[in-house]
Coordinates of C-alpha atoms in Angstrom, one line a residue:
Chain A
X9 CA 128.8 124.0 78.2
X10 CA 128.6 123.3 81.8
X11 CA 125.6 121.7 83.1
X12 CA 126.3 121.5 86.5
X13 CA 127.2 124.9 88.3
X14 CA 127.3 125.5 92.0
X15 CA 128.6 129.3 92.8
X16 CA 129.7 129.5 96.7
X17 CA 127.3 126.9 98.4
X18 CA 127.3 126.4 102.2
X19 CA 124.8 124.5 104.0
X20 CA 124.4 124.0 107.7
X21 CA 121.9 120.8 108.9
X22 CA 119.5 121.9 111.1
X23 CA 119.5 122.0 114.5
X24 CA 117.3 120.8 116.7
X25 CA 116.7 122.6 120.3
X26 CA 116.2 119.8 122.5
X27 CA 119.6 118.1 121.0
X28 CA 121.3 120.8 121.2
X29 CA 120.0 121.0 125.0
X30 CA 121.3 117.3 124.9
X31 CA 124.4 117.7 123.8
X32 CA 125.5 120.4 125.7
X33 CA 124.5 118.2 129.0
X34 CA 126.4 115.5 127.6
X35 CA 129.2 117.6 126.7
X36 CA 129.5 119.0 130.5
X37 CA 129.0 115.8 132.1
X38 CA 131.0 113.7 129.5
X39 CA 133.2 114.7 126.7
X40 CA 132.9 117.2 124.0
X41 CA 129.8 116.3 121.5
X42 CA 132.1 116.2 118.1
X43 CA 129.3 115.8 115.6
X44 CA 129.5 119.4 113.7
X45 CA 126.1 118.4 112.8
X46 CA 124.7 118.6 116.3
X47 CA 126.7 121.6 116.9
X48 CA 125.1 123.6 113.8
X49 CA 128.7 124.1 112.0
X50 CA 128.7 124.8 108.1
X51 CA 128.8 121.2 106.3
X52 CA 129.5 122.9 103.1
X53 CA 131.7 126.5 103.0
X54 CA 131.0 128.0 99.7
X55 CA 131.9 125.5 97.2
X56 CA 132.1 126.5 93.4
X57 CA 132.2 124.3 90.9
X58 CA 131.5 123.4 87.1
X59 CA 130.8 120.2 85.9
X60 CA 130.6 119.7 81.8
X61 CA 128.4 117.5 79.9
X62 CA 129.6 114.2 79.7
X63 CA 132.5 114.7 82.3
X64 CA 133.7 112.1 84.4
X65 CA 134.2 113.6 87.5
X66 CA 135.5 112.4 90.7
X67 CA 134.8 114.3 94.5
X68 CA 137.4 112.8 96.8
X69 CA 137.6 113.3 100.9
X70 CA 137.8 111.6 104.0
X71 CA 134.9 110.8 106.1
X72 CA 132.7 114.0 107.2
X73 CA 134.8 116.1 105.0
X74 CA 131.1 117.3 103.2
X75 CA 131.6 115.4 100.1
X76 CA 128.2 113.6 100.6
X77 CA 126.1 116.5 102.1
X78 CA 127.3 118.0 98.5
X79 CA 125.9 115.2 96.3
X80 CA 122.7 115.4 98.1
X81 CA 122.6 119.2 96.3
X82 CA 123.2 117.6 92.9
X83 CA 119.8 116.3 93.0
X84 CA 117.6 118.9 95.1
X85 CA 117.2 116.5 97.7
X86 CA 119.0 119.2 99.9
X87 CA 119.1 123.1 99.3
X88 CA 122.1 125.3 100.0
X89 CA 121.5 127.9 102.7
X90 CA 123.5 130.0 100.8
X91 CA 124.5 129.9 97.5
X92 CA 123.1 128.6 94.4
X93 CA 123.1 125.1 92.0
X94 CA 122.4 125.5 88.4
X95 CA 121.5 121.9 86.7
X96 CA 120.7 122.5 83.3
X97 CA 120.4 126.0 83.9
X98 CA 117.7 125.2 86.4
X99 CA 118.0 126.7 89.7
X100 CA 117.5 124.1 92.5
X101 CA 115.7 125.9 94.5
X102 CA 112.4 126.2 92.2
X103 CA 109.9 123.7 93.4
X104 CA 108.4 122.6 90.6
X105 CA 111.0 121.7 88.4
X106 CA 112.2 119.4 91.1
X107 CA 110.8 116.0 89.2
X108 CA 112.8 117.5 86.2
X109 CA 116.1 117.7 88.4
X110 CA 116.1 114.4 89.8
X111 CA 115.2 113.1 86.6
X112 CA 118.4 114.3 84.8
X113 CA 120.5 113.7 88.0
X114 CA 120.4 110.0 88.8
X115 CA 121.5 109.1 92.3
X116 CA 123.3 105.6 93.2
X117 CA 123.7 105.5 97.2
X118 CA 126.1 103.5 99.1
X119 CA 124.4 100.5 100.8
X120 CA 122.7 98.5 97.8
X121 CA 120.0 97.3 100.4
X122 CA 118.5 100.5 101.1
X123 CA 117.9 101.7 98.3
X124 CA 115.8 99.1 96.0
X125 CA 112.5 99.3 96.9
X126 CA 111.2 96.4 94.2
X127 CA 110.9 93.0 95.5
X128 CA 111.7 91.7 91.8
X129 CA 115.2 93.2 89.7
X130 CA 112.9 94.5 87.0
X131 CA 110.2 95.7 89.2
X132 CA 112.8 97.8 90.9
X133 CA 114.2 99.4 87.7
X134 CA 110.6 100.2 86.7
X135 CA 110.1 101.6 90.1
X136 CA 111.0 105.6 88.7
X137 CA 109.4 105.3 85.3
X138 CA 106.2 104.4 86.9
X139 CA 106.6 107.5 89.4
X140 CA 106.8 109.4 86.3
X141 CA 104.0 107.9 85.1
X142 CA 105.1 106.6 81.6
X143 CA 102.8 104.4 80.1
X144 CA 103.3 100.8 81.0
X145 CA 104.9 99.5 77.0
X146 CA 107.1 102.2 77.4
X147 CA 108.4 100.9 80.8
X148 CA 108.9 97.3 79.8
X149 CA 111.0 98.6 77.0
X150 CA 113.2 101.2 79.2
X151 CA 113.1 98.7 81.9
X152 CA 114.7 96.1 79.0
X153 CA 117.2 98.2 78.0
X154 CA 118.3 100.2 81.1
X155 CA 119.4 95.9 82.5
X156 CA 120.9 95.4 79.3
X157 CA 123.0 98.5 79.7
X158 CA 124.3 97.3 82.9
X159 CA 124.4 94.2 81.6
X160 CA 122.2 93.0 84.1
X161 CA 119.3 90.8 81.8
X162 CA 119.7 88.0 83.0
X163 CA 118.4 88.5 86.4
X164 CA 115.6 90.3 85.4
X165 CA 113.0 88.2 87.2
X166 CA 115.3 87.2 90.4
X167 CA 114.9 88.9 93.7
X168 CA 117.5 91.4 94.7
X169 CA 118.2 89.4 98.2
X170 CA 119.5 86.6 95.7
X171 CA 122.4 89.1 94.6
X172 CA 126.0 90.1 95.1
X173 CA 126.5 93.5 96.2
X174 CA 127.9 94.5 92.8
X175 CA 125.0 93.4 91.0
X176 CA 122.8 94.9 93.6
X177 CA 124.4 98.4 92.8
X178 CA 124.2 97.5 89.3
X179 CA 120.5 96.9 89.4
X180 CA 120.6 100.6 91.0
X181 CA 122.3 101.9 88.1
X182 CA 119.8 100.8 85.8
X183 CA 116.8 101.6 87.8
X184 CA 118.7 105.6 87.7
X185 CA 119.6 104.9 83.9
X186 CA 116.1 103.6 83.1
X187 CA 115.1 107.4 83.5
X188 CA 117.1 108.3 81.2
X189 CA 119.4 110.5 83.4
X190 CA 122.2 113.2 81.7
X191 CA 124.1 112.4 84.8
X192 CA 124.5 109.7 87.5
X193 CA 125.6 110.3 90.6
X194 CA 127.5 107.7 92.8
X195 CA 127.9 108.6 96.5
X196 CA 130.4 106.1 97.6
X197 CA 128.0 103.1 95.9
X198 CA 131.2 101.6 96.1
X199 CA 132.3 101.7 99.8
X200 CA 130.4 98.5 100.8
X201 CA 131.6 96.3 98.3
X202 CA 134.3 94.1 97.7
X203 CA 136.9 94.6 95.2
X204 CA 135.2 92.6 92.6
X205 CA 131.9 94.1 92.9
X206 CA 133.8 97.7 92.8
X207 CA 135.2 96.4 89.4
X208 CA 132.0 95.5 87.8
X209 CA 130.2 98.9 88.6
X210 CA 133.0 101.3 87.9
X211 CA 133.4 99.7 84.8
X212 CA 129.6 99.9 84.3
X213 CA 129.7 103.5 84.6
X214 CA 132.6 104.3 83.1
X215 CA 131.3 102.7 79.8
X216 CA 127.9 104.8 80.4
X217 CA 130.2 107.5 80.2
X218 CA 132.1 106.8 77.3
X219 CA 129.3 105.3 75.0
X220 CA 126.0 107.1 76.1
X221 CA 127.9 110.8 77.1
X222 CA 126.1 110.0 80.2
X223 CA 127.8 112.6 83.1
X224 CA 129.4 110.5 85.8
X225 CA 130.1 112.4 89.3
X226 CA 131.6 109.5 91.6
X227 CA 131.7 110.7 94.7
X228 CA 134.1 108.3 96.8
X229 CA 137.7 107.9 98.8
X230 CA 139.0 105.4 97.0
X231 CA 141.8 106.7 94.8
X232 CA 141.9 103.8 92.4
X233 CA 138.7 104.8 91.6
X234 CA 139.9 108.4 90.1
X235 CA 142.6 107.5 88.0
X236 CA 140.3 107.6 84.7
X237 CA 138.8 110.7 86.1
X238 CA 138.9 113.6 83.9
X239 CA 139.0 116.1 86.7
X240 CA 139.1 115.4 90.5
X241 CA 137.7 117.9 93.5
X242 CA 138.9 117.0 96.8
X243 CA 137.3 118.2 100.0
X244 CA 138.4 118.7 103.1
X245 CA 136.4 119.7 106.0
X246 CA 133.6 121.3 103.8
X247 CA 135.7 123.4 101.4
X248 CA 137.3 122.2 98.3
X249 CA 141.1 122.1 99.5
X250 CA 142.6 121.0 95.8
X251 CA 141.3 120.3 92.2
X252 CA 143.1 119.3 88.8
X253 CA 143.4 116.4 86.5
X254 CA 144.4 112.9 88.3
X255 CA 148.4 113.7 87.6
X256 CA 147.9 116.9 88.9
X257 CA 146.3 116.1 91.9
X258 CA 148.7 113.0 93.0
X259 CA 151.5 114.9 92.1
X260 CA 151.2 117.1 95.0
X261 CA 152.1 114.4 97.2
X262 CA 152.4 114.2 100.5
X263 CA 149.7 117.2 100.6
X264 CA 147.5 114.5 100.3
X265 CA 148.0 113.4 103.4
X266 CA 147.3 115.9 105.5
X267 CA 143.7 115.3 103.5
X268 CA 143.1 112.1 104.6
X269 CA 143.7 110.4 101.6
X270 CA 146.2 108.1 100.7
X271 CA 148.2 107.4 96.9
X272 CA 146.6 105.2 94.9
X273 CA 149.0 102.1 95.4
X274 CA 150.8 102.4 91.7
X275 CA 151.7 106.0 92.3
X276 CA 152.7 105.1 96.3
X277 CA 154.7 102.5 94.7
X278 CA 156.6 104.7 92.0
X279 CA 156.9 107.2 95.0
X280 CA 158.8 104.7 97.4
X281 CA 161.1 103.8 94.1
X282 CA 161.4 107.4 93.3
X283 CA 162.7 107.6 97.2
X284 CA 165.1 104.8 96.8
X285 CA 166.8 106.8 94.1
X286 CA 165.1 105.3 90.9
X287 CA 164.8 107.6 88.5
X288 CA 160.9 107.1 87.4
X289 CA 158.6 110.6 86.5
X290 CA 156.4 111.9 88.7
X291 CA 153.4 112.0 86.9
X292 CA 153.1 108.0 86.9
X293 CA 149.8 106.5 88.0
X294 CA 148.9 103.6 86.0
X295 CA 150.2 100.3 85.9
X296 CA 151.3 99.9 82.8
X297 CA 152.9 103.8 82.9
X298 CA 155.2 102.2 86.1
X299 CA 156.2 99.0 83.8
X300 CA 157.1 101.6 81.0
X301 CA 159.2 103.8 82.7
X302 CA 161.1 100.7 84.7
X303 CA 161.7 99.4 81.0
X304 CA 162.8 102.7 80.2
X305 CA 165.6 102.6 83.1
X306 CA 166.3 99.2 82.3
X307 CA 167.3 100.0 78.6
X308 CA 169.4 103.0 80.4
Chain B
X4 CA 114.0 80.2 114.2
X5 CA 112.4 81.9 111.0
X6 CA 112.8 79.5 108.3
X7 CA 110.4 77.1 109.0
X8 CA 107.5 79.1 108.3
X9 CA 105.6 78.0 105.7
X10 CA 102.4 78.8 105.7
X11 CA 101.5 81.8 103.6
X12 CA 104.7 81.5 101.5
X13 CA 104.1 81.7 97.5
X14 CA 104.3 78.3 96.5
X15 CA 105.8 78.6 92.6
X16 CA 103.8 77.2 90.0
X17 CA 101.7 77.7 86.9
X18 CA 98.3 76.3 87.7
X19 CA 95.1 78.3 86.8
X20 CA 95.0 79.1 90.2
X21 CA 98.6 80.7 90.0
X22 CA 97.6 82.8 86.7
X23 CA 94.7 84.4 87.7
X24 CA 94.1 87.9 88.4
X25 CA 94.7 88.7 92.1
X26 CA 91.7 90.3 92.9
X27 CA 89.6 87.6 91.5
X28 CA 91.6 85.5 94.4
X29 CA 90.8 88.6 97.1
X30 CA 87.1 88.2 96.1
X31 CA 87.5 84.2 96.0
X32 CA 88.8 84.4 99.7
X33 CA 86.2 86.7 101.0
X34 CA 83.2 84.5 99.5
X35 CA 84.9 81.4 101.0
X36 CA 85.2 82.7 104.3
X37 CA 81.9 83.6 104.0
X38 CA 80.6 80.3 102.8
X39 CA 82.4 78.5 105.6
X40 CA 80.4 80.4 108.2
X41 CA 77.1 80.7 106.4
X42 CA 77.0 76.8 106.4
X43 CA 76.0 75.2 109.4
X44 CA 75.3 71.5 108.5
X45 CA 76.6 68.4 107.0
X46 CA 75.9 68.6 103.7
X47 CA 76.8 72.2 103.5
X48 CA 80.4 71.0 105.1
X49 CA 80.5 68.0 102.4
X50 CA 79.7 70.7 99.7
X51 CA 82.4 73.0 101.4
X52 CA 85.3 70.1 101.4
X53 CA 84.6 69.1 98.0
X54 CA 85.1 73.1 96.8
X55 CA 88.1 73.1 98.8
X56 CA 89.5 70.0 97.5
X57 CA 88.8 70.9 93.8
X58 CA 90.6 74.5 95.0
X59 CA 93.8 72.5 95.9
X60 CA 93.6 70.0 92.8
X61 CA 93.9 73.0 90.8
X62 CA 96.5 74.7 92.9
X63 CA 98.9 72.2 92.2
X64 CA 100.0 72.7 95.6
X65 CA 100.9 69.7 97.2
X66 CA 98.8 68.6 100.1
X67 CA 101.4 67.7 102.3
X68 CA 102.8 71.0 101.8
X69 CA 99.8 72.8 103.1
X70 CA 99.7 70.6 106.1
X71 CA 103.2 71.5 107.0
X72 CA 101.7 75.0 106.8
X73 CA 99.4 74.6 109.6
X74 CA 101.5 73.1 112.2
X75 CA 101.6 76.8 113.8
X76 CA 97.6 76.5 113.9
X77 CA 97.2 73.4 115.5
X78 CA 97.6 74.9 118.7
X79 CA 94.6 77.4 118.3
X80 CA 92.7 74.3 117.0
X81 CA 93.5 72.4 119.8
X82 CA 92.6 75.3 122.5
X83 CA 89.3 75.8 120.3
X84 CA 88.3 72.6 120.7
X85 CA 89.1 72.4 124.6
X86 CA 86.8 75.2 125.4
X87 CA 84.0 73.9 123.5
X88 CA 84.1 70.7 124.4
X89 CA 84.0 70.8 128.2
X90 CA 82.4 74.4 128.4
X91 CA 79.3 74.0 126.5
X92 CA 75.8 74.0 128.0
X93 CA 73.0 71.6 126.5
X94 CA 72.2 67.9 127.1
X95 CA 74.5 67.0 129.7
X96 CA 76.0 63.6 129.1
X97 CA 79.4 63.7 131.3
X98 CA 80.3 65.9 134.3
X99 CA 83.6 66.3 136.3
X100 CA 84.7 69.7 138.5
X101 CA 83.7 72.6 136.3
X102 CA 84.3 70.1 132.9
X103 CA 80.9 68.9 131.4
X104 CA 80.4 67.7 128.2
X105 CA 77.2 67.9 125.7
X106 CA 75.9 66.8 123.1
X107 CA 75.3 70.4 121.7
X108 CA 79.4 70.6 122.6
X109 CA 80.8 68.2 121.0
X110 CA 79.1 69.4 117.9
X111 CA 80.4 72.6 118.0
X112 CA 83.7 71.6 119.2
X113 CA 84.2 69.3 115.9
X114 CA 82.2 72.0 113.9
X115 CA 84.5 75.0 115.3
X116 CA 87.7 73.0 114.5
X117 CA 87.0 72.1 110.3
X118 CA 85.8 76.0 110.1
X119 CA 89.3 76.9 111.6
X120 CA 91.1 74.9 109.8
X121 CA 88.9 75.3 106.5
X122 CA 89.4 79.3 106.8
X123 CA 93.3 78.9 107.0
X124 CA 93.7 76.6 104.3
X125 CA 91.3 78.7 102.2
X126 CA 93.8 81.5 102.9
X127 CA 96.6 80.2 103.1
X128 CA 95.8 78.8 99.1
X129 CA 95.9 82.2 98.3
X130 CA 99.4 83.4 99.3
X131 CA 100.9 79.9 98.2
X132 CA 99.5 80.8 94.6
X133 CA 100.2 84.6 94.6
X134 CA 103.7 86.6 95.0
X135 CA 103.3 89.1 97.1
X136 CA 103.8 91.4 95.0
X137 CA 101.1 90.8 92.5
X138 CA 99.0 90.2 95.9
X139 CA 99.6 93.9 96.8
X140 CA 99.1 95.2 93.5
X141 CA 95.8 93.8 93.9
X142 CA 95.2 95.1 97.0
X143 CA 96.1 98.6 95.8
X144 CA 94.1 98.1 93.1
X145 CA 90.8 97.0 95.3
X146 CA 91.6 99.8 97.6
X147 CA 91.4 102.2 94.6
X148 CA 87.6 103.2 94.8
X149 CA 88.3 104.5 98.6
X150 CA 90.3 107.3 97.3
X151 CA 87.5 109.2 97.4
X152 CA 87.0 109.1 101.5
X153 CA 91.0 109.5 101.7
X154 CA 91.7 105.8 102.2
X155 CA 95.7 105.2 102.0
X156 CA 95.0 102.4 99.7
X157 CA 98.3 103.0 97.7
X158 CA 100.3 103.6 100.8
X159 CA 99.3 100.2 102.7
X160 CA 100.1 98.2 99.7
X161 CA 103.6 100.0 99.5
X162 CA 104.2 99.7 103.2
X163 CA 103.5 95.7 102.5
X164 CA 105.5 95.3 99.9
X165 CA 108.4 97.4 101.5
X166 CA 108.0 95.5 104.6
X167 CA 108.2 92.4 102.5
X168 CA 111.4 93.4 100.9
X169 CA 113.0 94.1 104.1
X170 CA 111.9 90.7 105.9
X171 CA 114.8 88.6 104.6
X172 CA 117.3 91.5 105.1
X173 CA 115.9 92.4 108.8
X174 CA 116.5 88.3 109.4
X175 CA 120.0 88.6 108.4
X176 CA 120.5 91.6 110.6
X177 CA 118.8 89.6 113.4
X178 CA 121.2 86.6 112.7
X179 CA 124.4 89.2 112.8
X180 CA 123.4 90.7 115.5
X181 CA 122.6 87.6 117.8
X182 CA 126.2 86.1 117.1
X183 CA 127.4 89.7 117.7
X184 CA 126.1 89.6 121.2
X185 CA 127.0 86.4 121.6
X186 CA 130.6 87.2 120.7
X187 CA 130.5 89.8 123.7
X188 CA 129.0 87.0 126.2
X189 CA 125.3 87.6 125.9
X190 CA 123.1 84.8 127.3
X191 CA 120.1 83.8 125.3
X192 CA 119.4 80.2 126.1
X193 CA 119.4 79.8 130.0
X194 CA 117.1 81.0 132.7
X195 CA 112.9 81.3 132.6
X196 CA 111.1 82.8 130.0
X197 CA 111.3 86.8 131.9
X198 CA 114.9 86.4 131.7
X199 CA 114.9 84.9 128.4
X200 CA 112.6 87.6 127.1
X201 CA 114.6 89.9 128.5
X202 CA 117.6 89.0 126.8
X203 CA 116.2 90.1 123.6
X204 CA 116.5 93.6 124.4
X205 CA 120.4 93.8 123.5
X206 CA 118.9 92.1 119.9
X207 CA 115.9 94.3 119.6
X208 CA 117.4 97.7 119.9
X209 CA 120.0 97.6 117.4
X210 CA 117.5 95.8 115.1
X211 CA 115.1 98.8 115.9
X212 CA 118.4 101.6 115.4
X213 CA 119.4 99.9 112.3
X214 CA 115.7 99.6 110.4
X215 CA 115.2 103.4 111.5
X216 CA 118.5 104.3 109.5
X217 CA 117.3 102.1 107.1
X218 CA 113.9 103.4 106.8
X219 CA 115.7 106.8 106.5
X220 CA 118.0 105.7 103.4
X221 CA 114.9 104.5 101.9
X222 CA 113.4 107.3 101.7
X223 CA 115.9 109.4 100.4
X224 CA 116.7 106.8 97.6
X225 CA 113.0 106.7 96.4
X226 CA 112.6 110.9 96.9
X227 CA 115.8 110.8 94.0
X228 CA 114.1 108.4 92.6
X229 CA 110.8 110.6 91.4
X230 CA 108.3 108.9 94.2
X231 CA 105.7 111.5 95.2
X232 CA 102.9 109.1 96.7
X233 CA 100.1 107.3 95.3
X234 CA 98.0 109.4 92.2
X235 CA 99.8 109.8 88.9
X236 CA 101.8 106.8 89.1
X237 CA 101.5 104.2 86.3
X238 CA 102.9 100.4 86.4
X239 CA 105.3 98.3 84.4
X240 CA 102.7 95.3 84.5
X241 CA 99.2 96.7 85.3
X242 CA 96.4 93.9 86.3
X243 CA 94.4 93.3 83.1
X244 CA 90.6 91.1 83.2
X245 CA 91.4 87.9 81.4
X246 CA 88.6 85.5 80.2
X247 CA 89.1 83.1 83.0
X248 CA 88.8 86.4 85.4
X249 CA 85.4 86.7 84.7
X250 CA 84.7 82.9 84.2
X251 CA 86.1 83.0 87.9
X252 CA 84.1 85.8 89.1
X253 CA 80.7 84.2 88.4
X254 CA 81.4 80.6 89.7
X255 CA 82.4 82.7 93.3
X256 CA 78.8 84.3 92.7
X257 CA 77.2 81.4 92.2
X258 CA 79.7 79.6 94.3
X259 CA 78.3 82.2 97.2
X260 CA 74.4 82.0 96.2
X261 CA 74.6 78.2 96.5
X262 CA 75.9 78.4 100.2
X263 CA 73.3 81.0 101.2
X264 CA 70.4 78.9 99.5
X265 CA 71.6 75.7 101.1
X266 CA 71.6 77.1 104.2
X267 CA 67.8 78.3 103.9
X268 CA 67.1 75.0 102.7
X269 CA 68.3 73.3 105.9
X270 CA 67.1 75.5 107.9
X271 CA 63.5 75.2 106.7
X272 CA 63.4 71.8 105.9
X273 CA 65.8 69.5 107.8
X274 CA 65.9 69.6 111.4
X275 CA 68.7 67.2 112.1
X276 CA 72.4 68.0 111.6
X277 CA 72.3 71.9 112.4
X278 CA 74.4 73.3 114.7

């Protein structure tokens, strides 16, 4: 059962005439403009993909690969110039259904400060529900359980400014979770966090995925975060360059480098050891797998 | 540089004033300010002083804290006193160059200063006892009837609460930018007023750029969470009038009537002490 389906979608950012003029001027006078958005180049080129209900999906890609642009298509923040996106069999172009779509596909953005609207944690979590005109008592219940869901109940009355980056992102996740979504899109939600905050957020969403069956689409450039994914799409220059399970993707070896990505650390270590002549299987990506492989070597 | 502004900052406590509905307090401030300007004689001011003293007592905000908040207002008060004292016409008692003092002037200066301080103390009691969020909720509710004439009450309230939410973030950003510019050799401390003001440009420009970027991102995040503007929204904690709020309304109306009554009575029966 596919939950989200994108069929041959392309997108180009609107070009404003005076920007163009300015850019042209800059081009002749200065150096050539490099921003593809300003040149009206397609940010997405004929992307086709499918997400199943309950999946943990990762979209990998370097800066400017179009991954964030694609993410904004998943809840109708952007509409494709060509092609169609279906969310739960609803075409994202249908204007009267836009709130249904945004309710079922929640989104957590990159900067924790720029997506928290309330001045108190519980108030912020309530924001989406208030917009959907849910009755007050129901909001109070949903907010409590959403905060429990991300392990932030103790901070319900805190000011967001007093929280760490990881905690703020968990509040943002709670804000989405309160609306009972079928899918949560993390648009580089861990990019601005320290390793600990990153772990907090990823553990939280993985738990939501396992326990509540919420589909997770994580958009990232951290390879480590994709290790537990069910499926990975790698984007490059607005196209899907690779797709497959984590093991399939990582076994592509140096091809990943040309796509501007790095191996996960463990994979890289295994790779280097293999180069040195140790017999380690190609599909080792987890720390314990590598440990096992090394122990096997010792026995031999 | 923005750390010691205490005027108007919420003072956490659980007094009766803190628990009152924000709409009552907003009405209270209006009544209070009206009373300050209606009253024009000594007895009236005693009446007002008792009222404000009672309110401060009830609020449980220490007097010291309130006076500290007035620090930035003294200049304004001094200015007002100066002009009233030396430039008022009437029974002249002293004259030098363009300055002259009169009985009426002294009277006016004293009363003007007292009025100004009373207004500020009263208004700041509102913000000392009300969290910004409750206050904006109250304002939104107060402006609700104006929806009919398309007054953007909800939008104003939303803008206020977002502004309040971003004050600490932007303050931090100012500090960061200042340090970054200092590291690049910017000089903020030497030179005259104009030079110093010009020195603010390398802080203000990046600040504005970043504020606009934040605004765009915030708008996207709000849209993603189904925000579509004012009507048809609900509240997690809707404002509800309690018994104490109704009592407060009655007291406020009586107080306003008393102030008006006092003024009329004084104007008719007493000639001394009028301003």
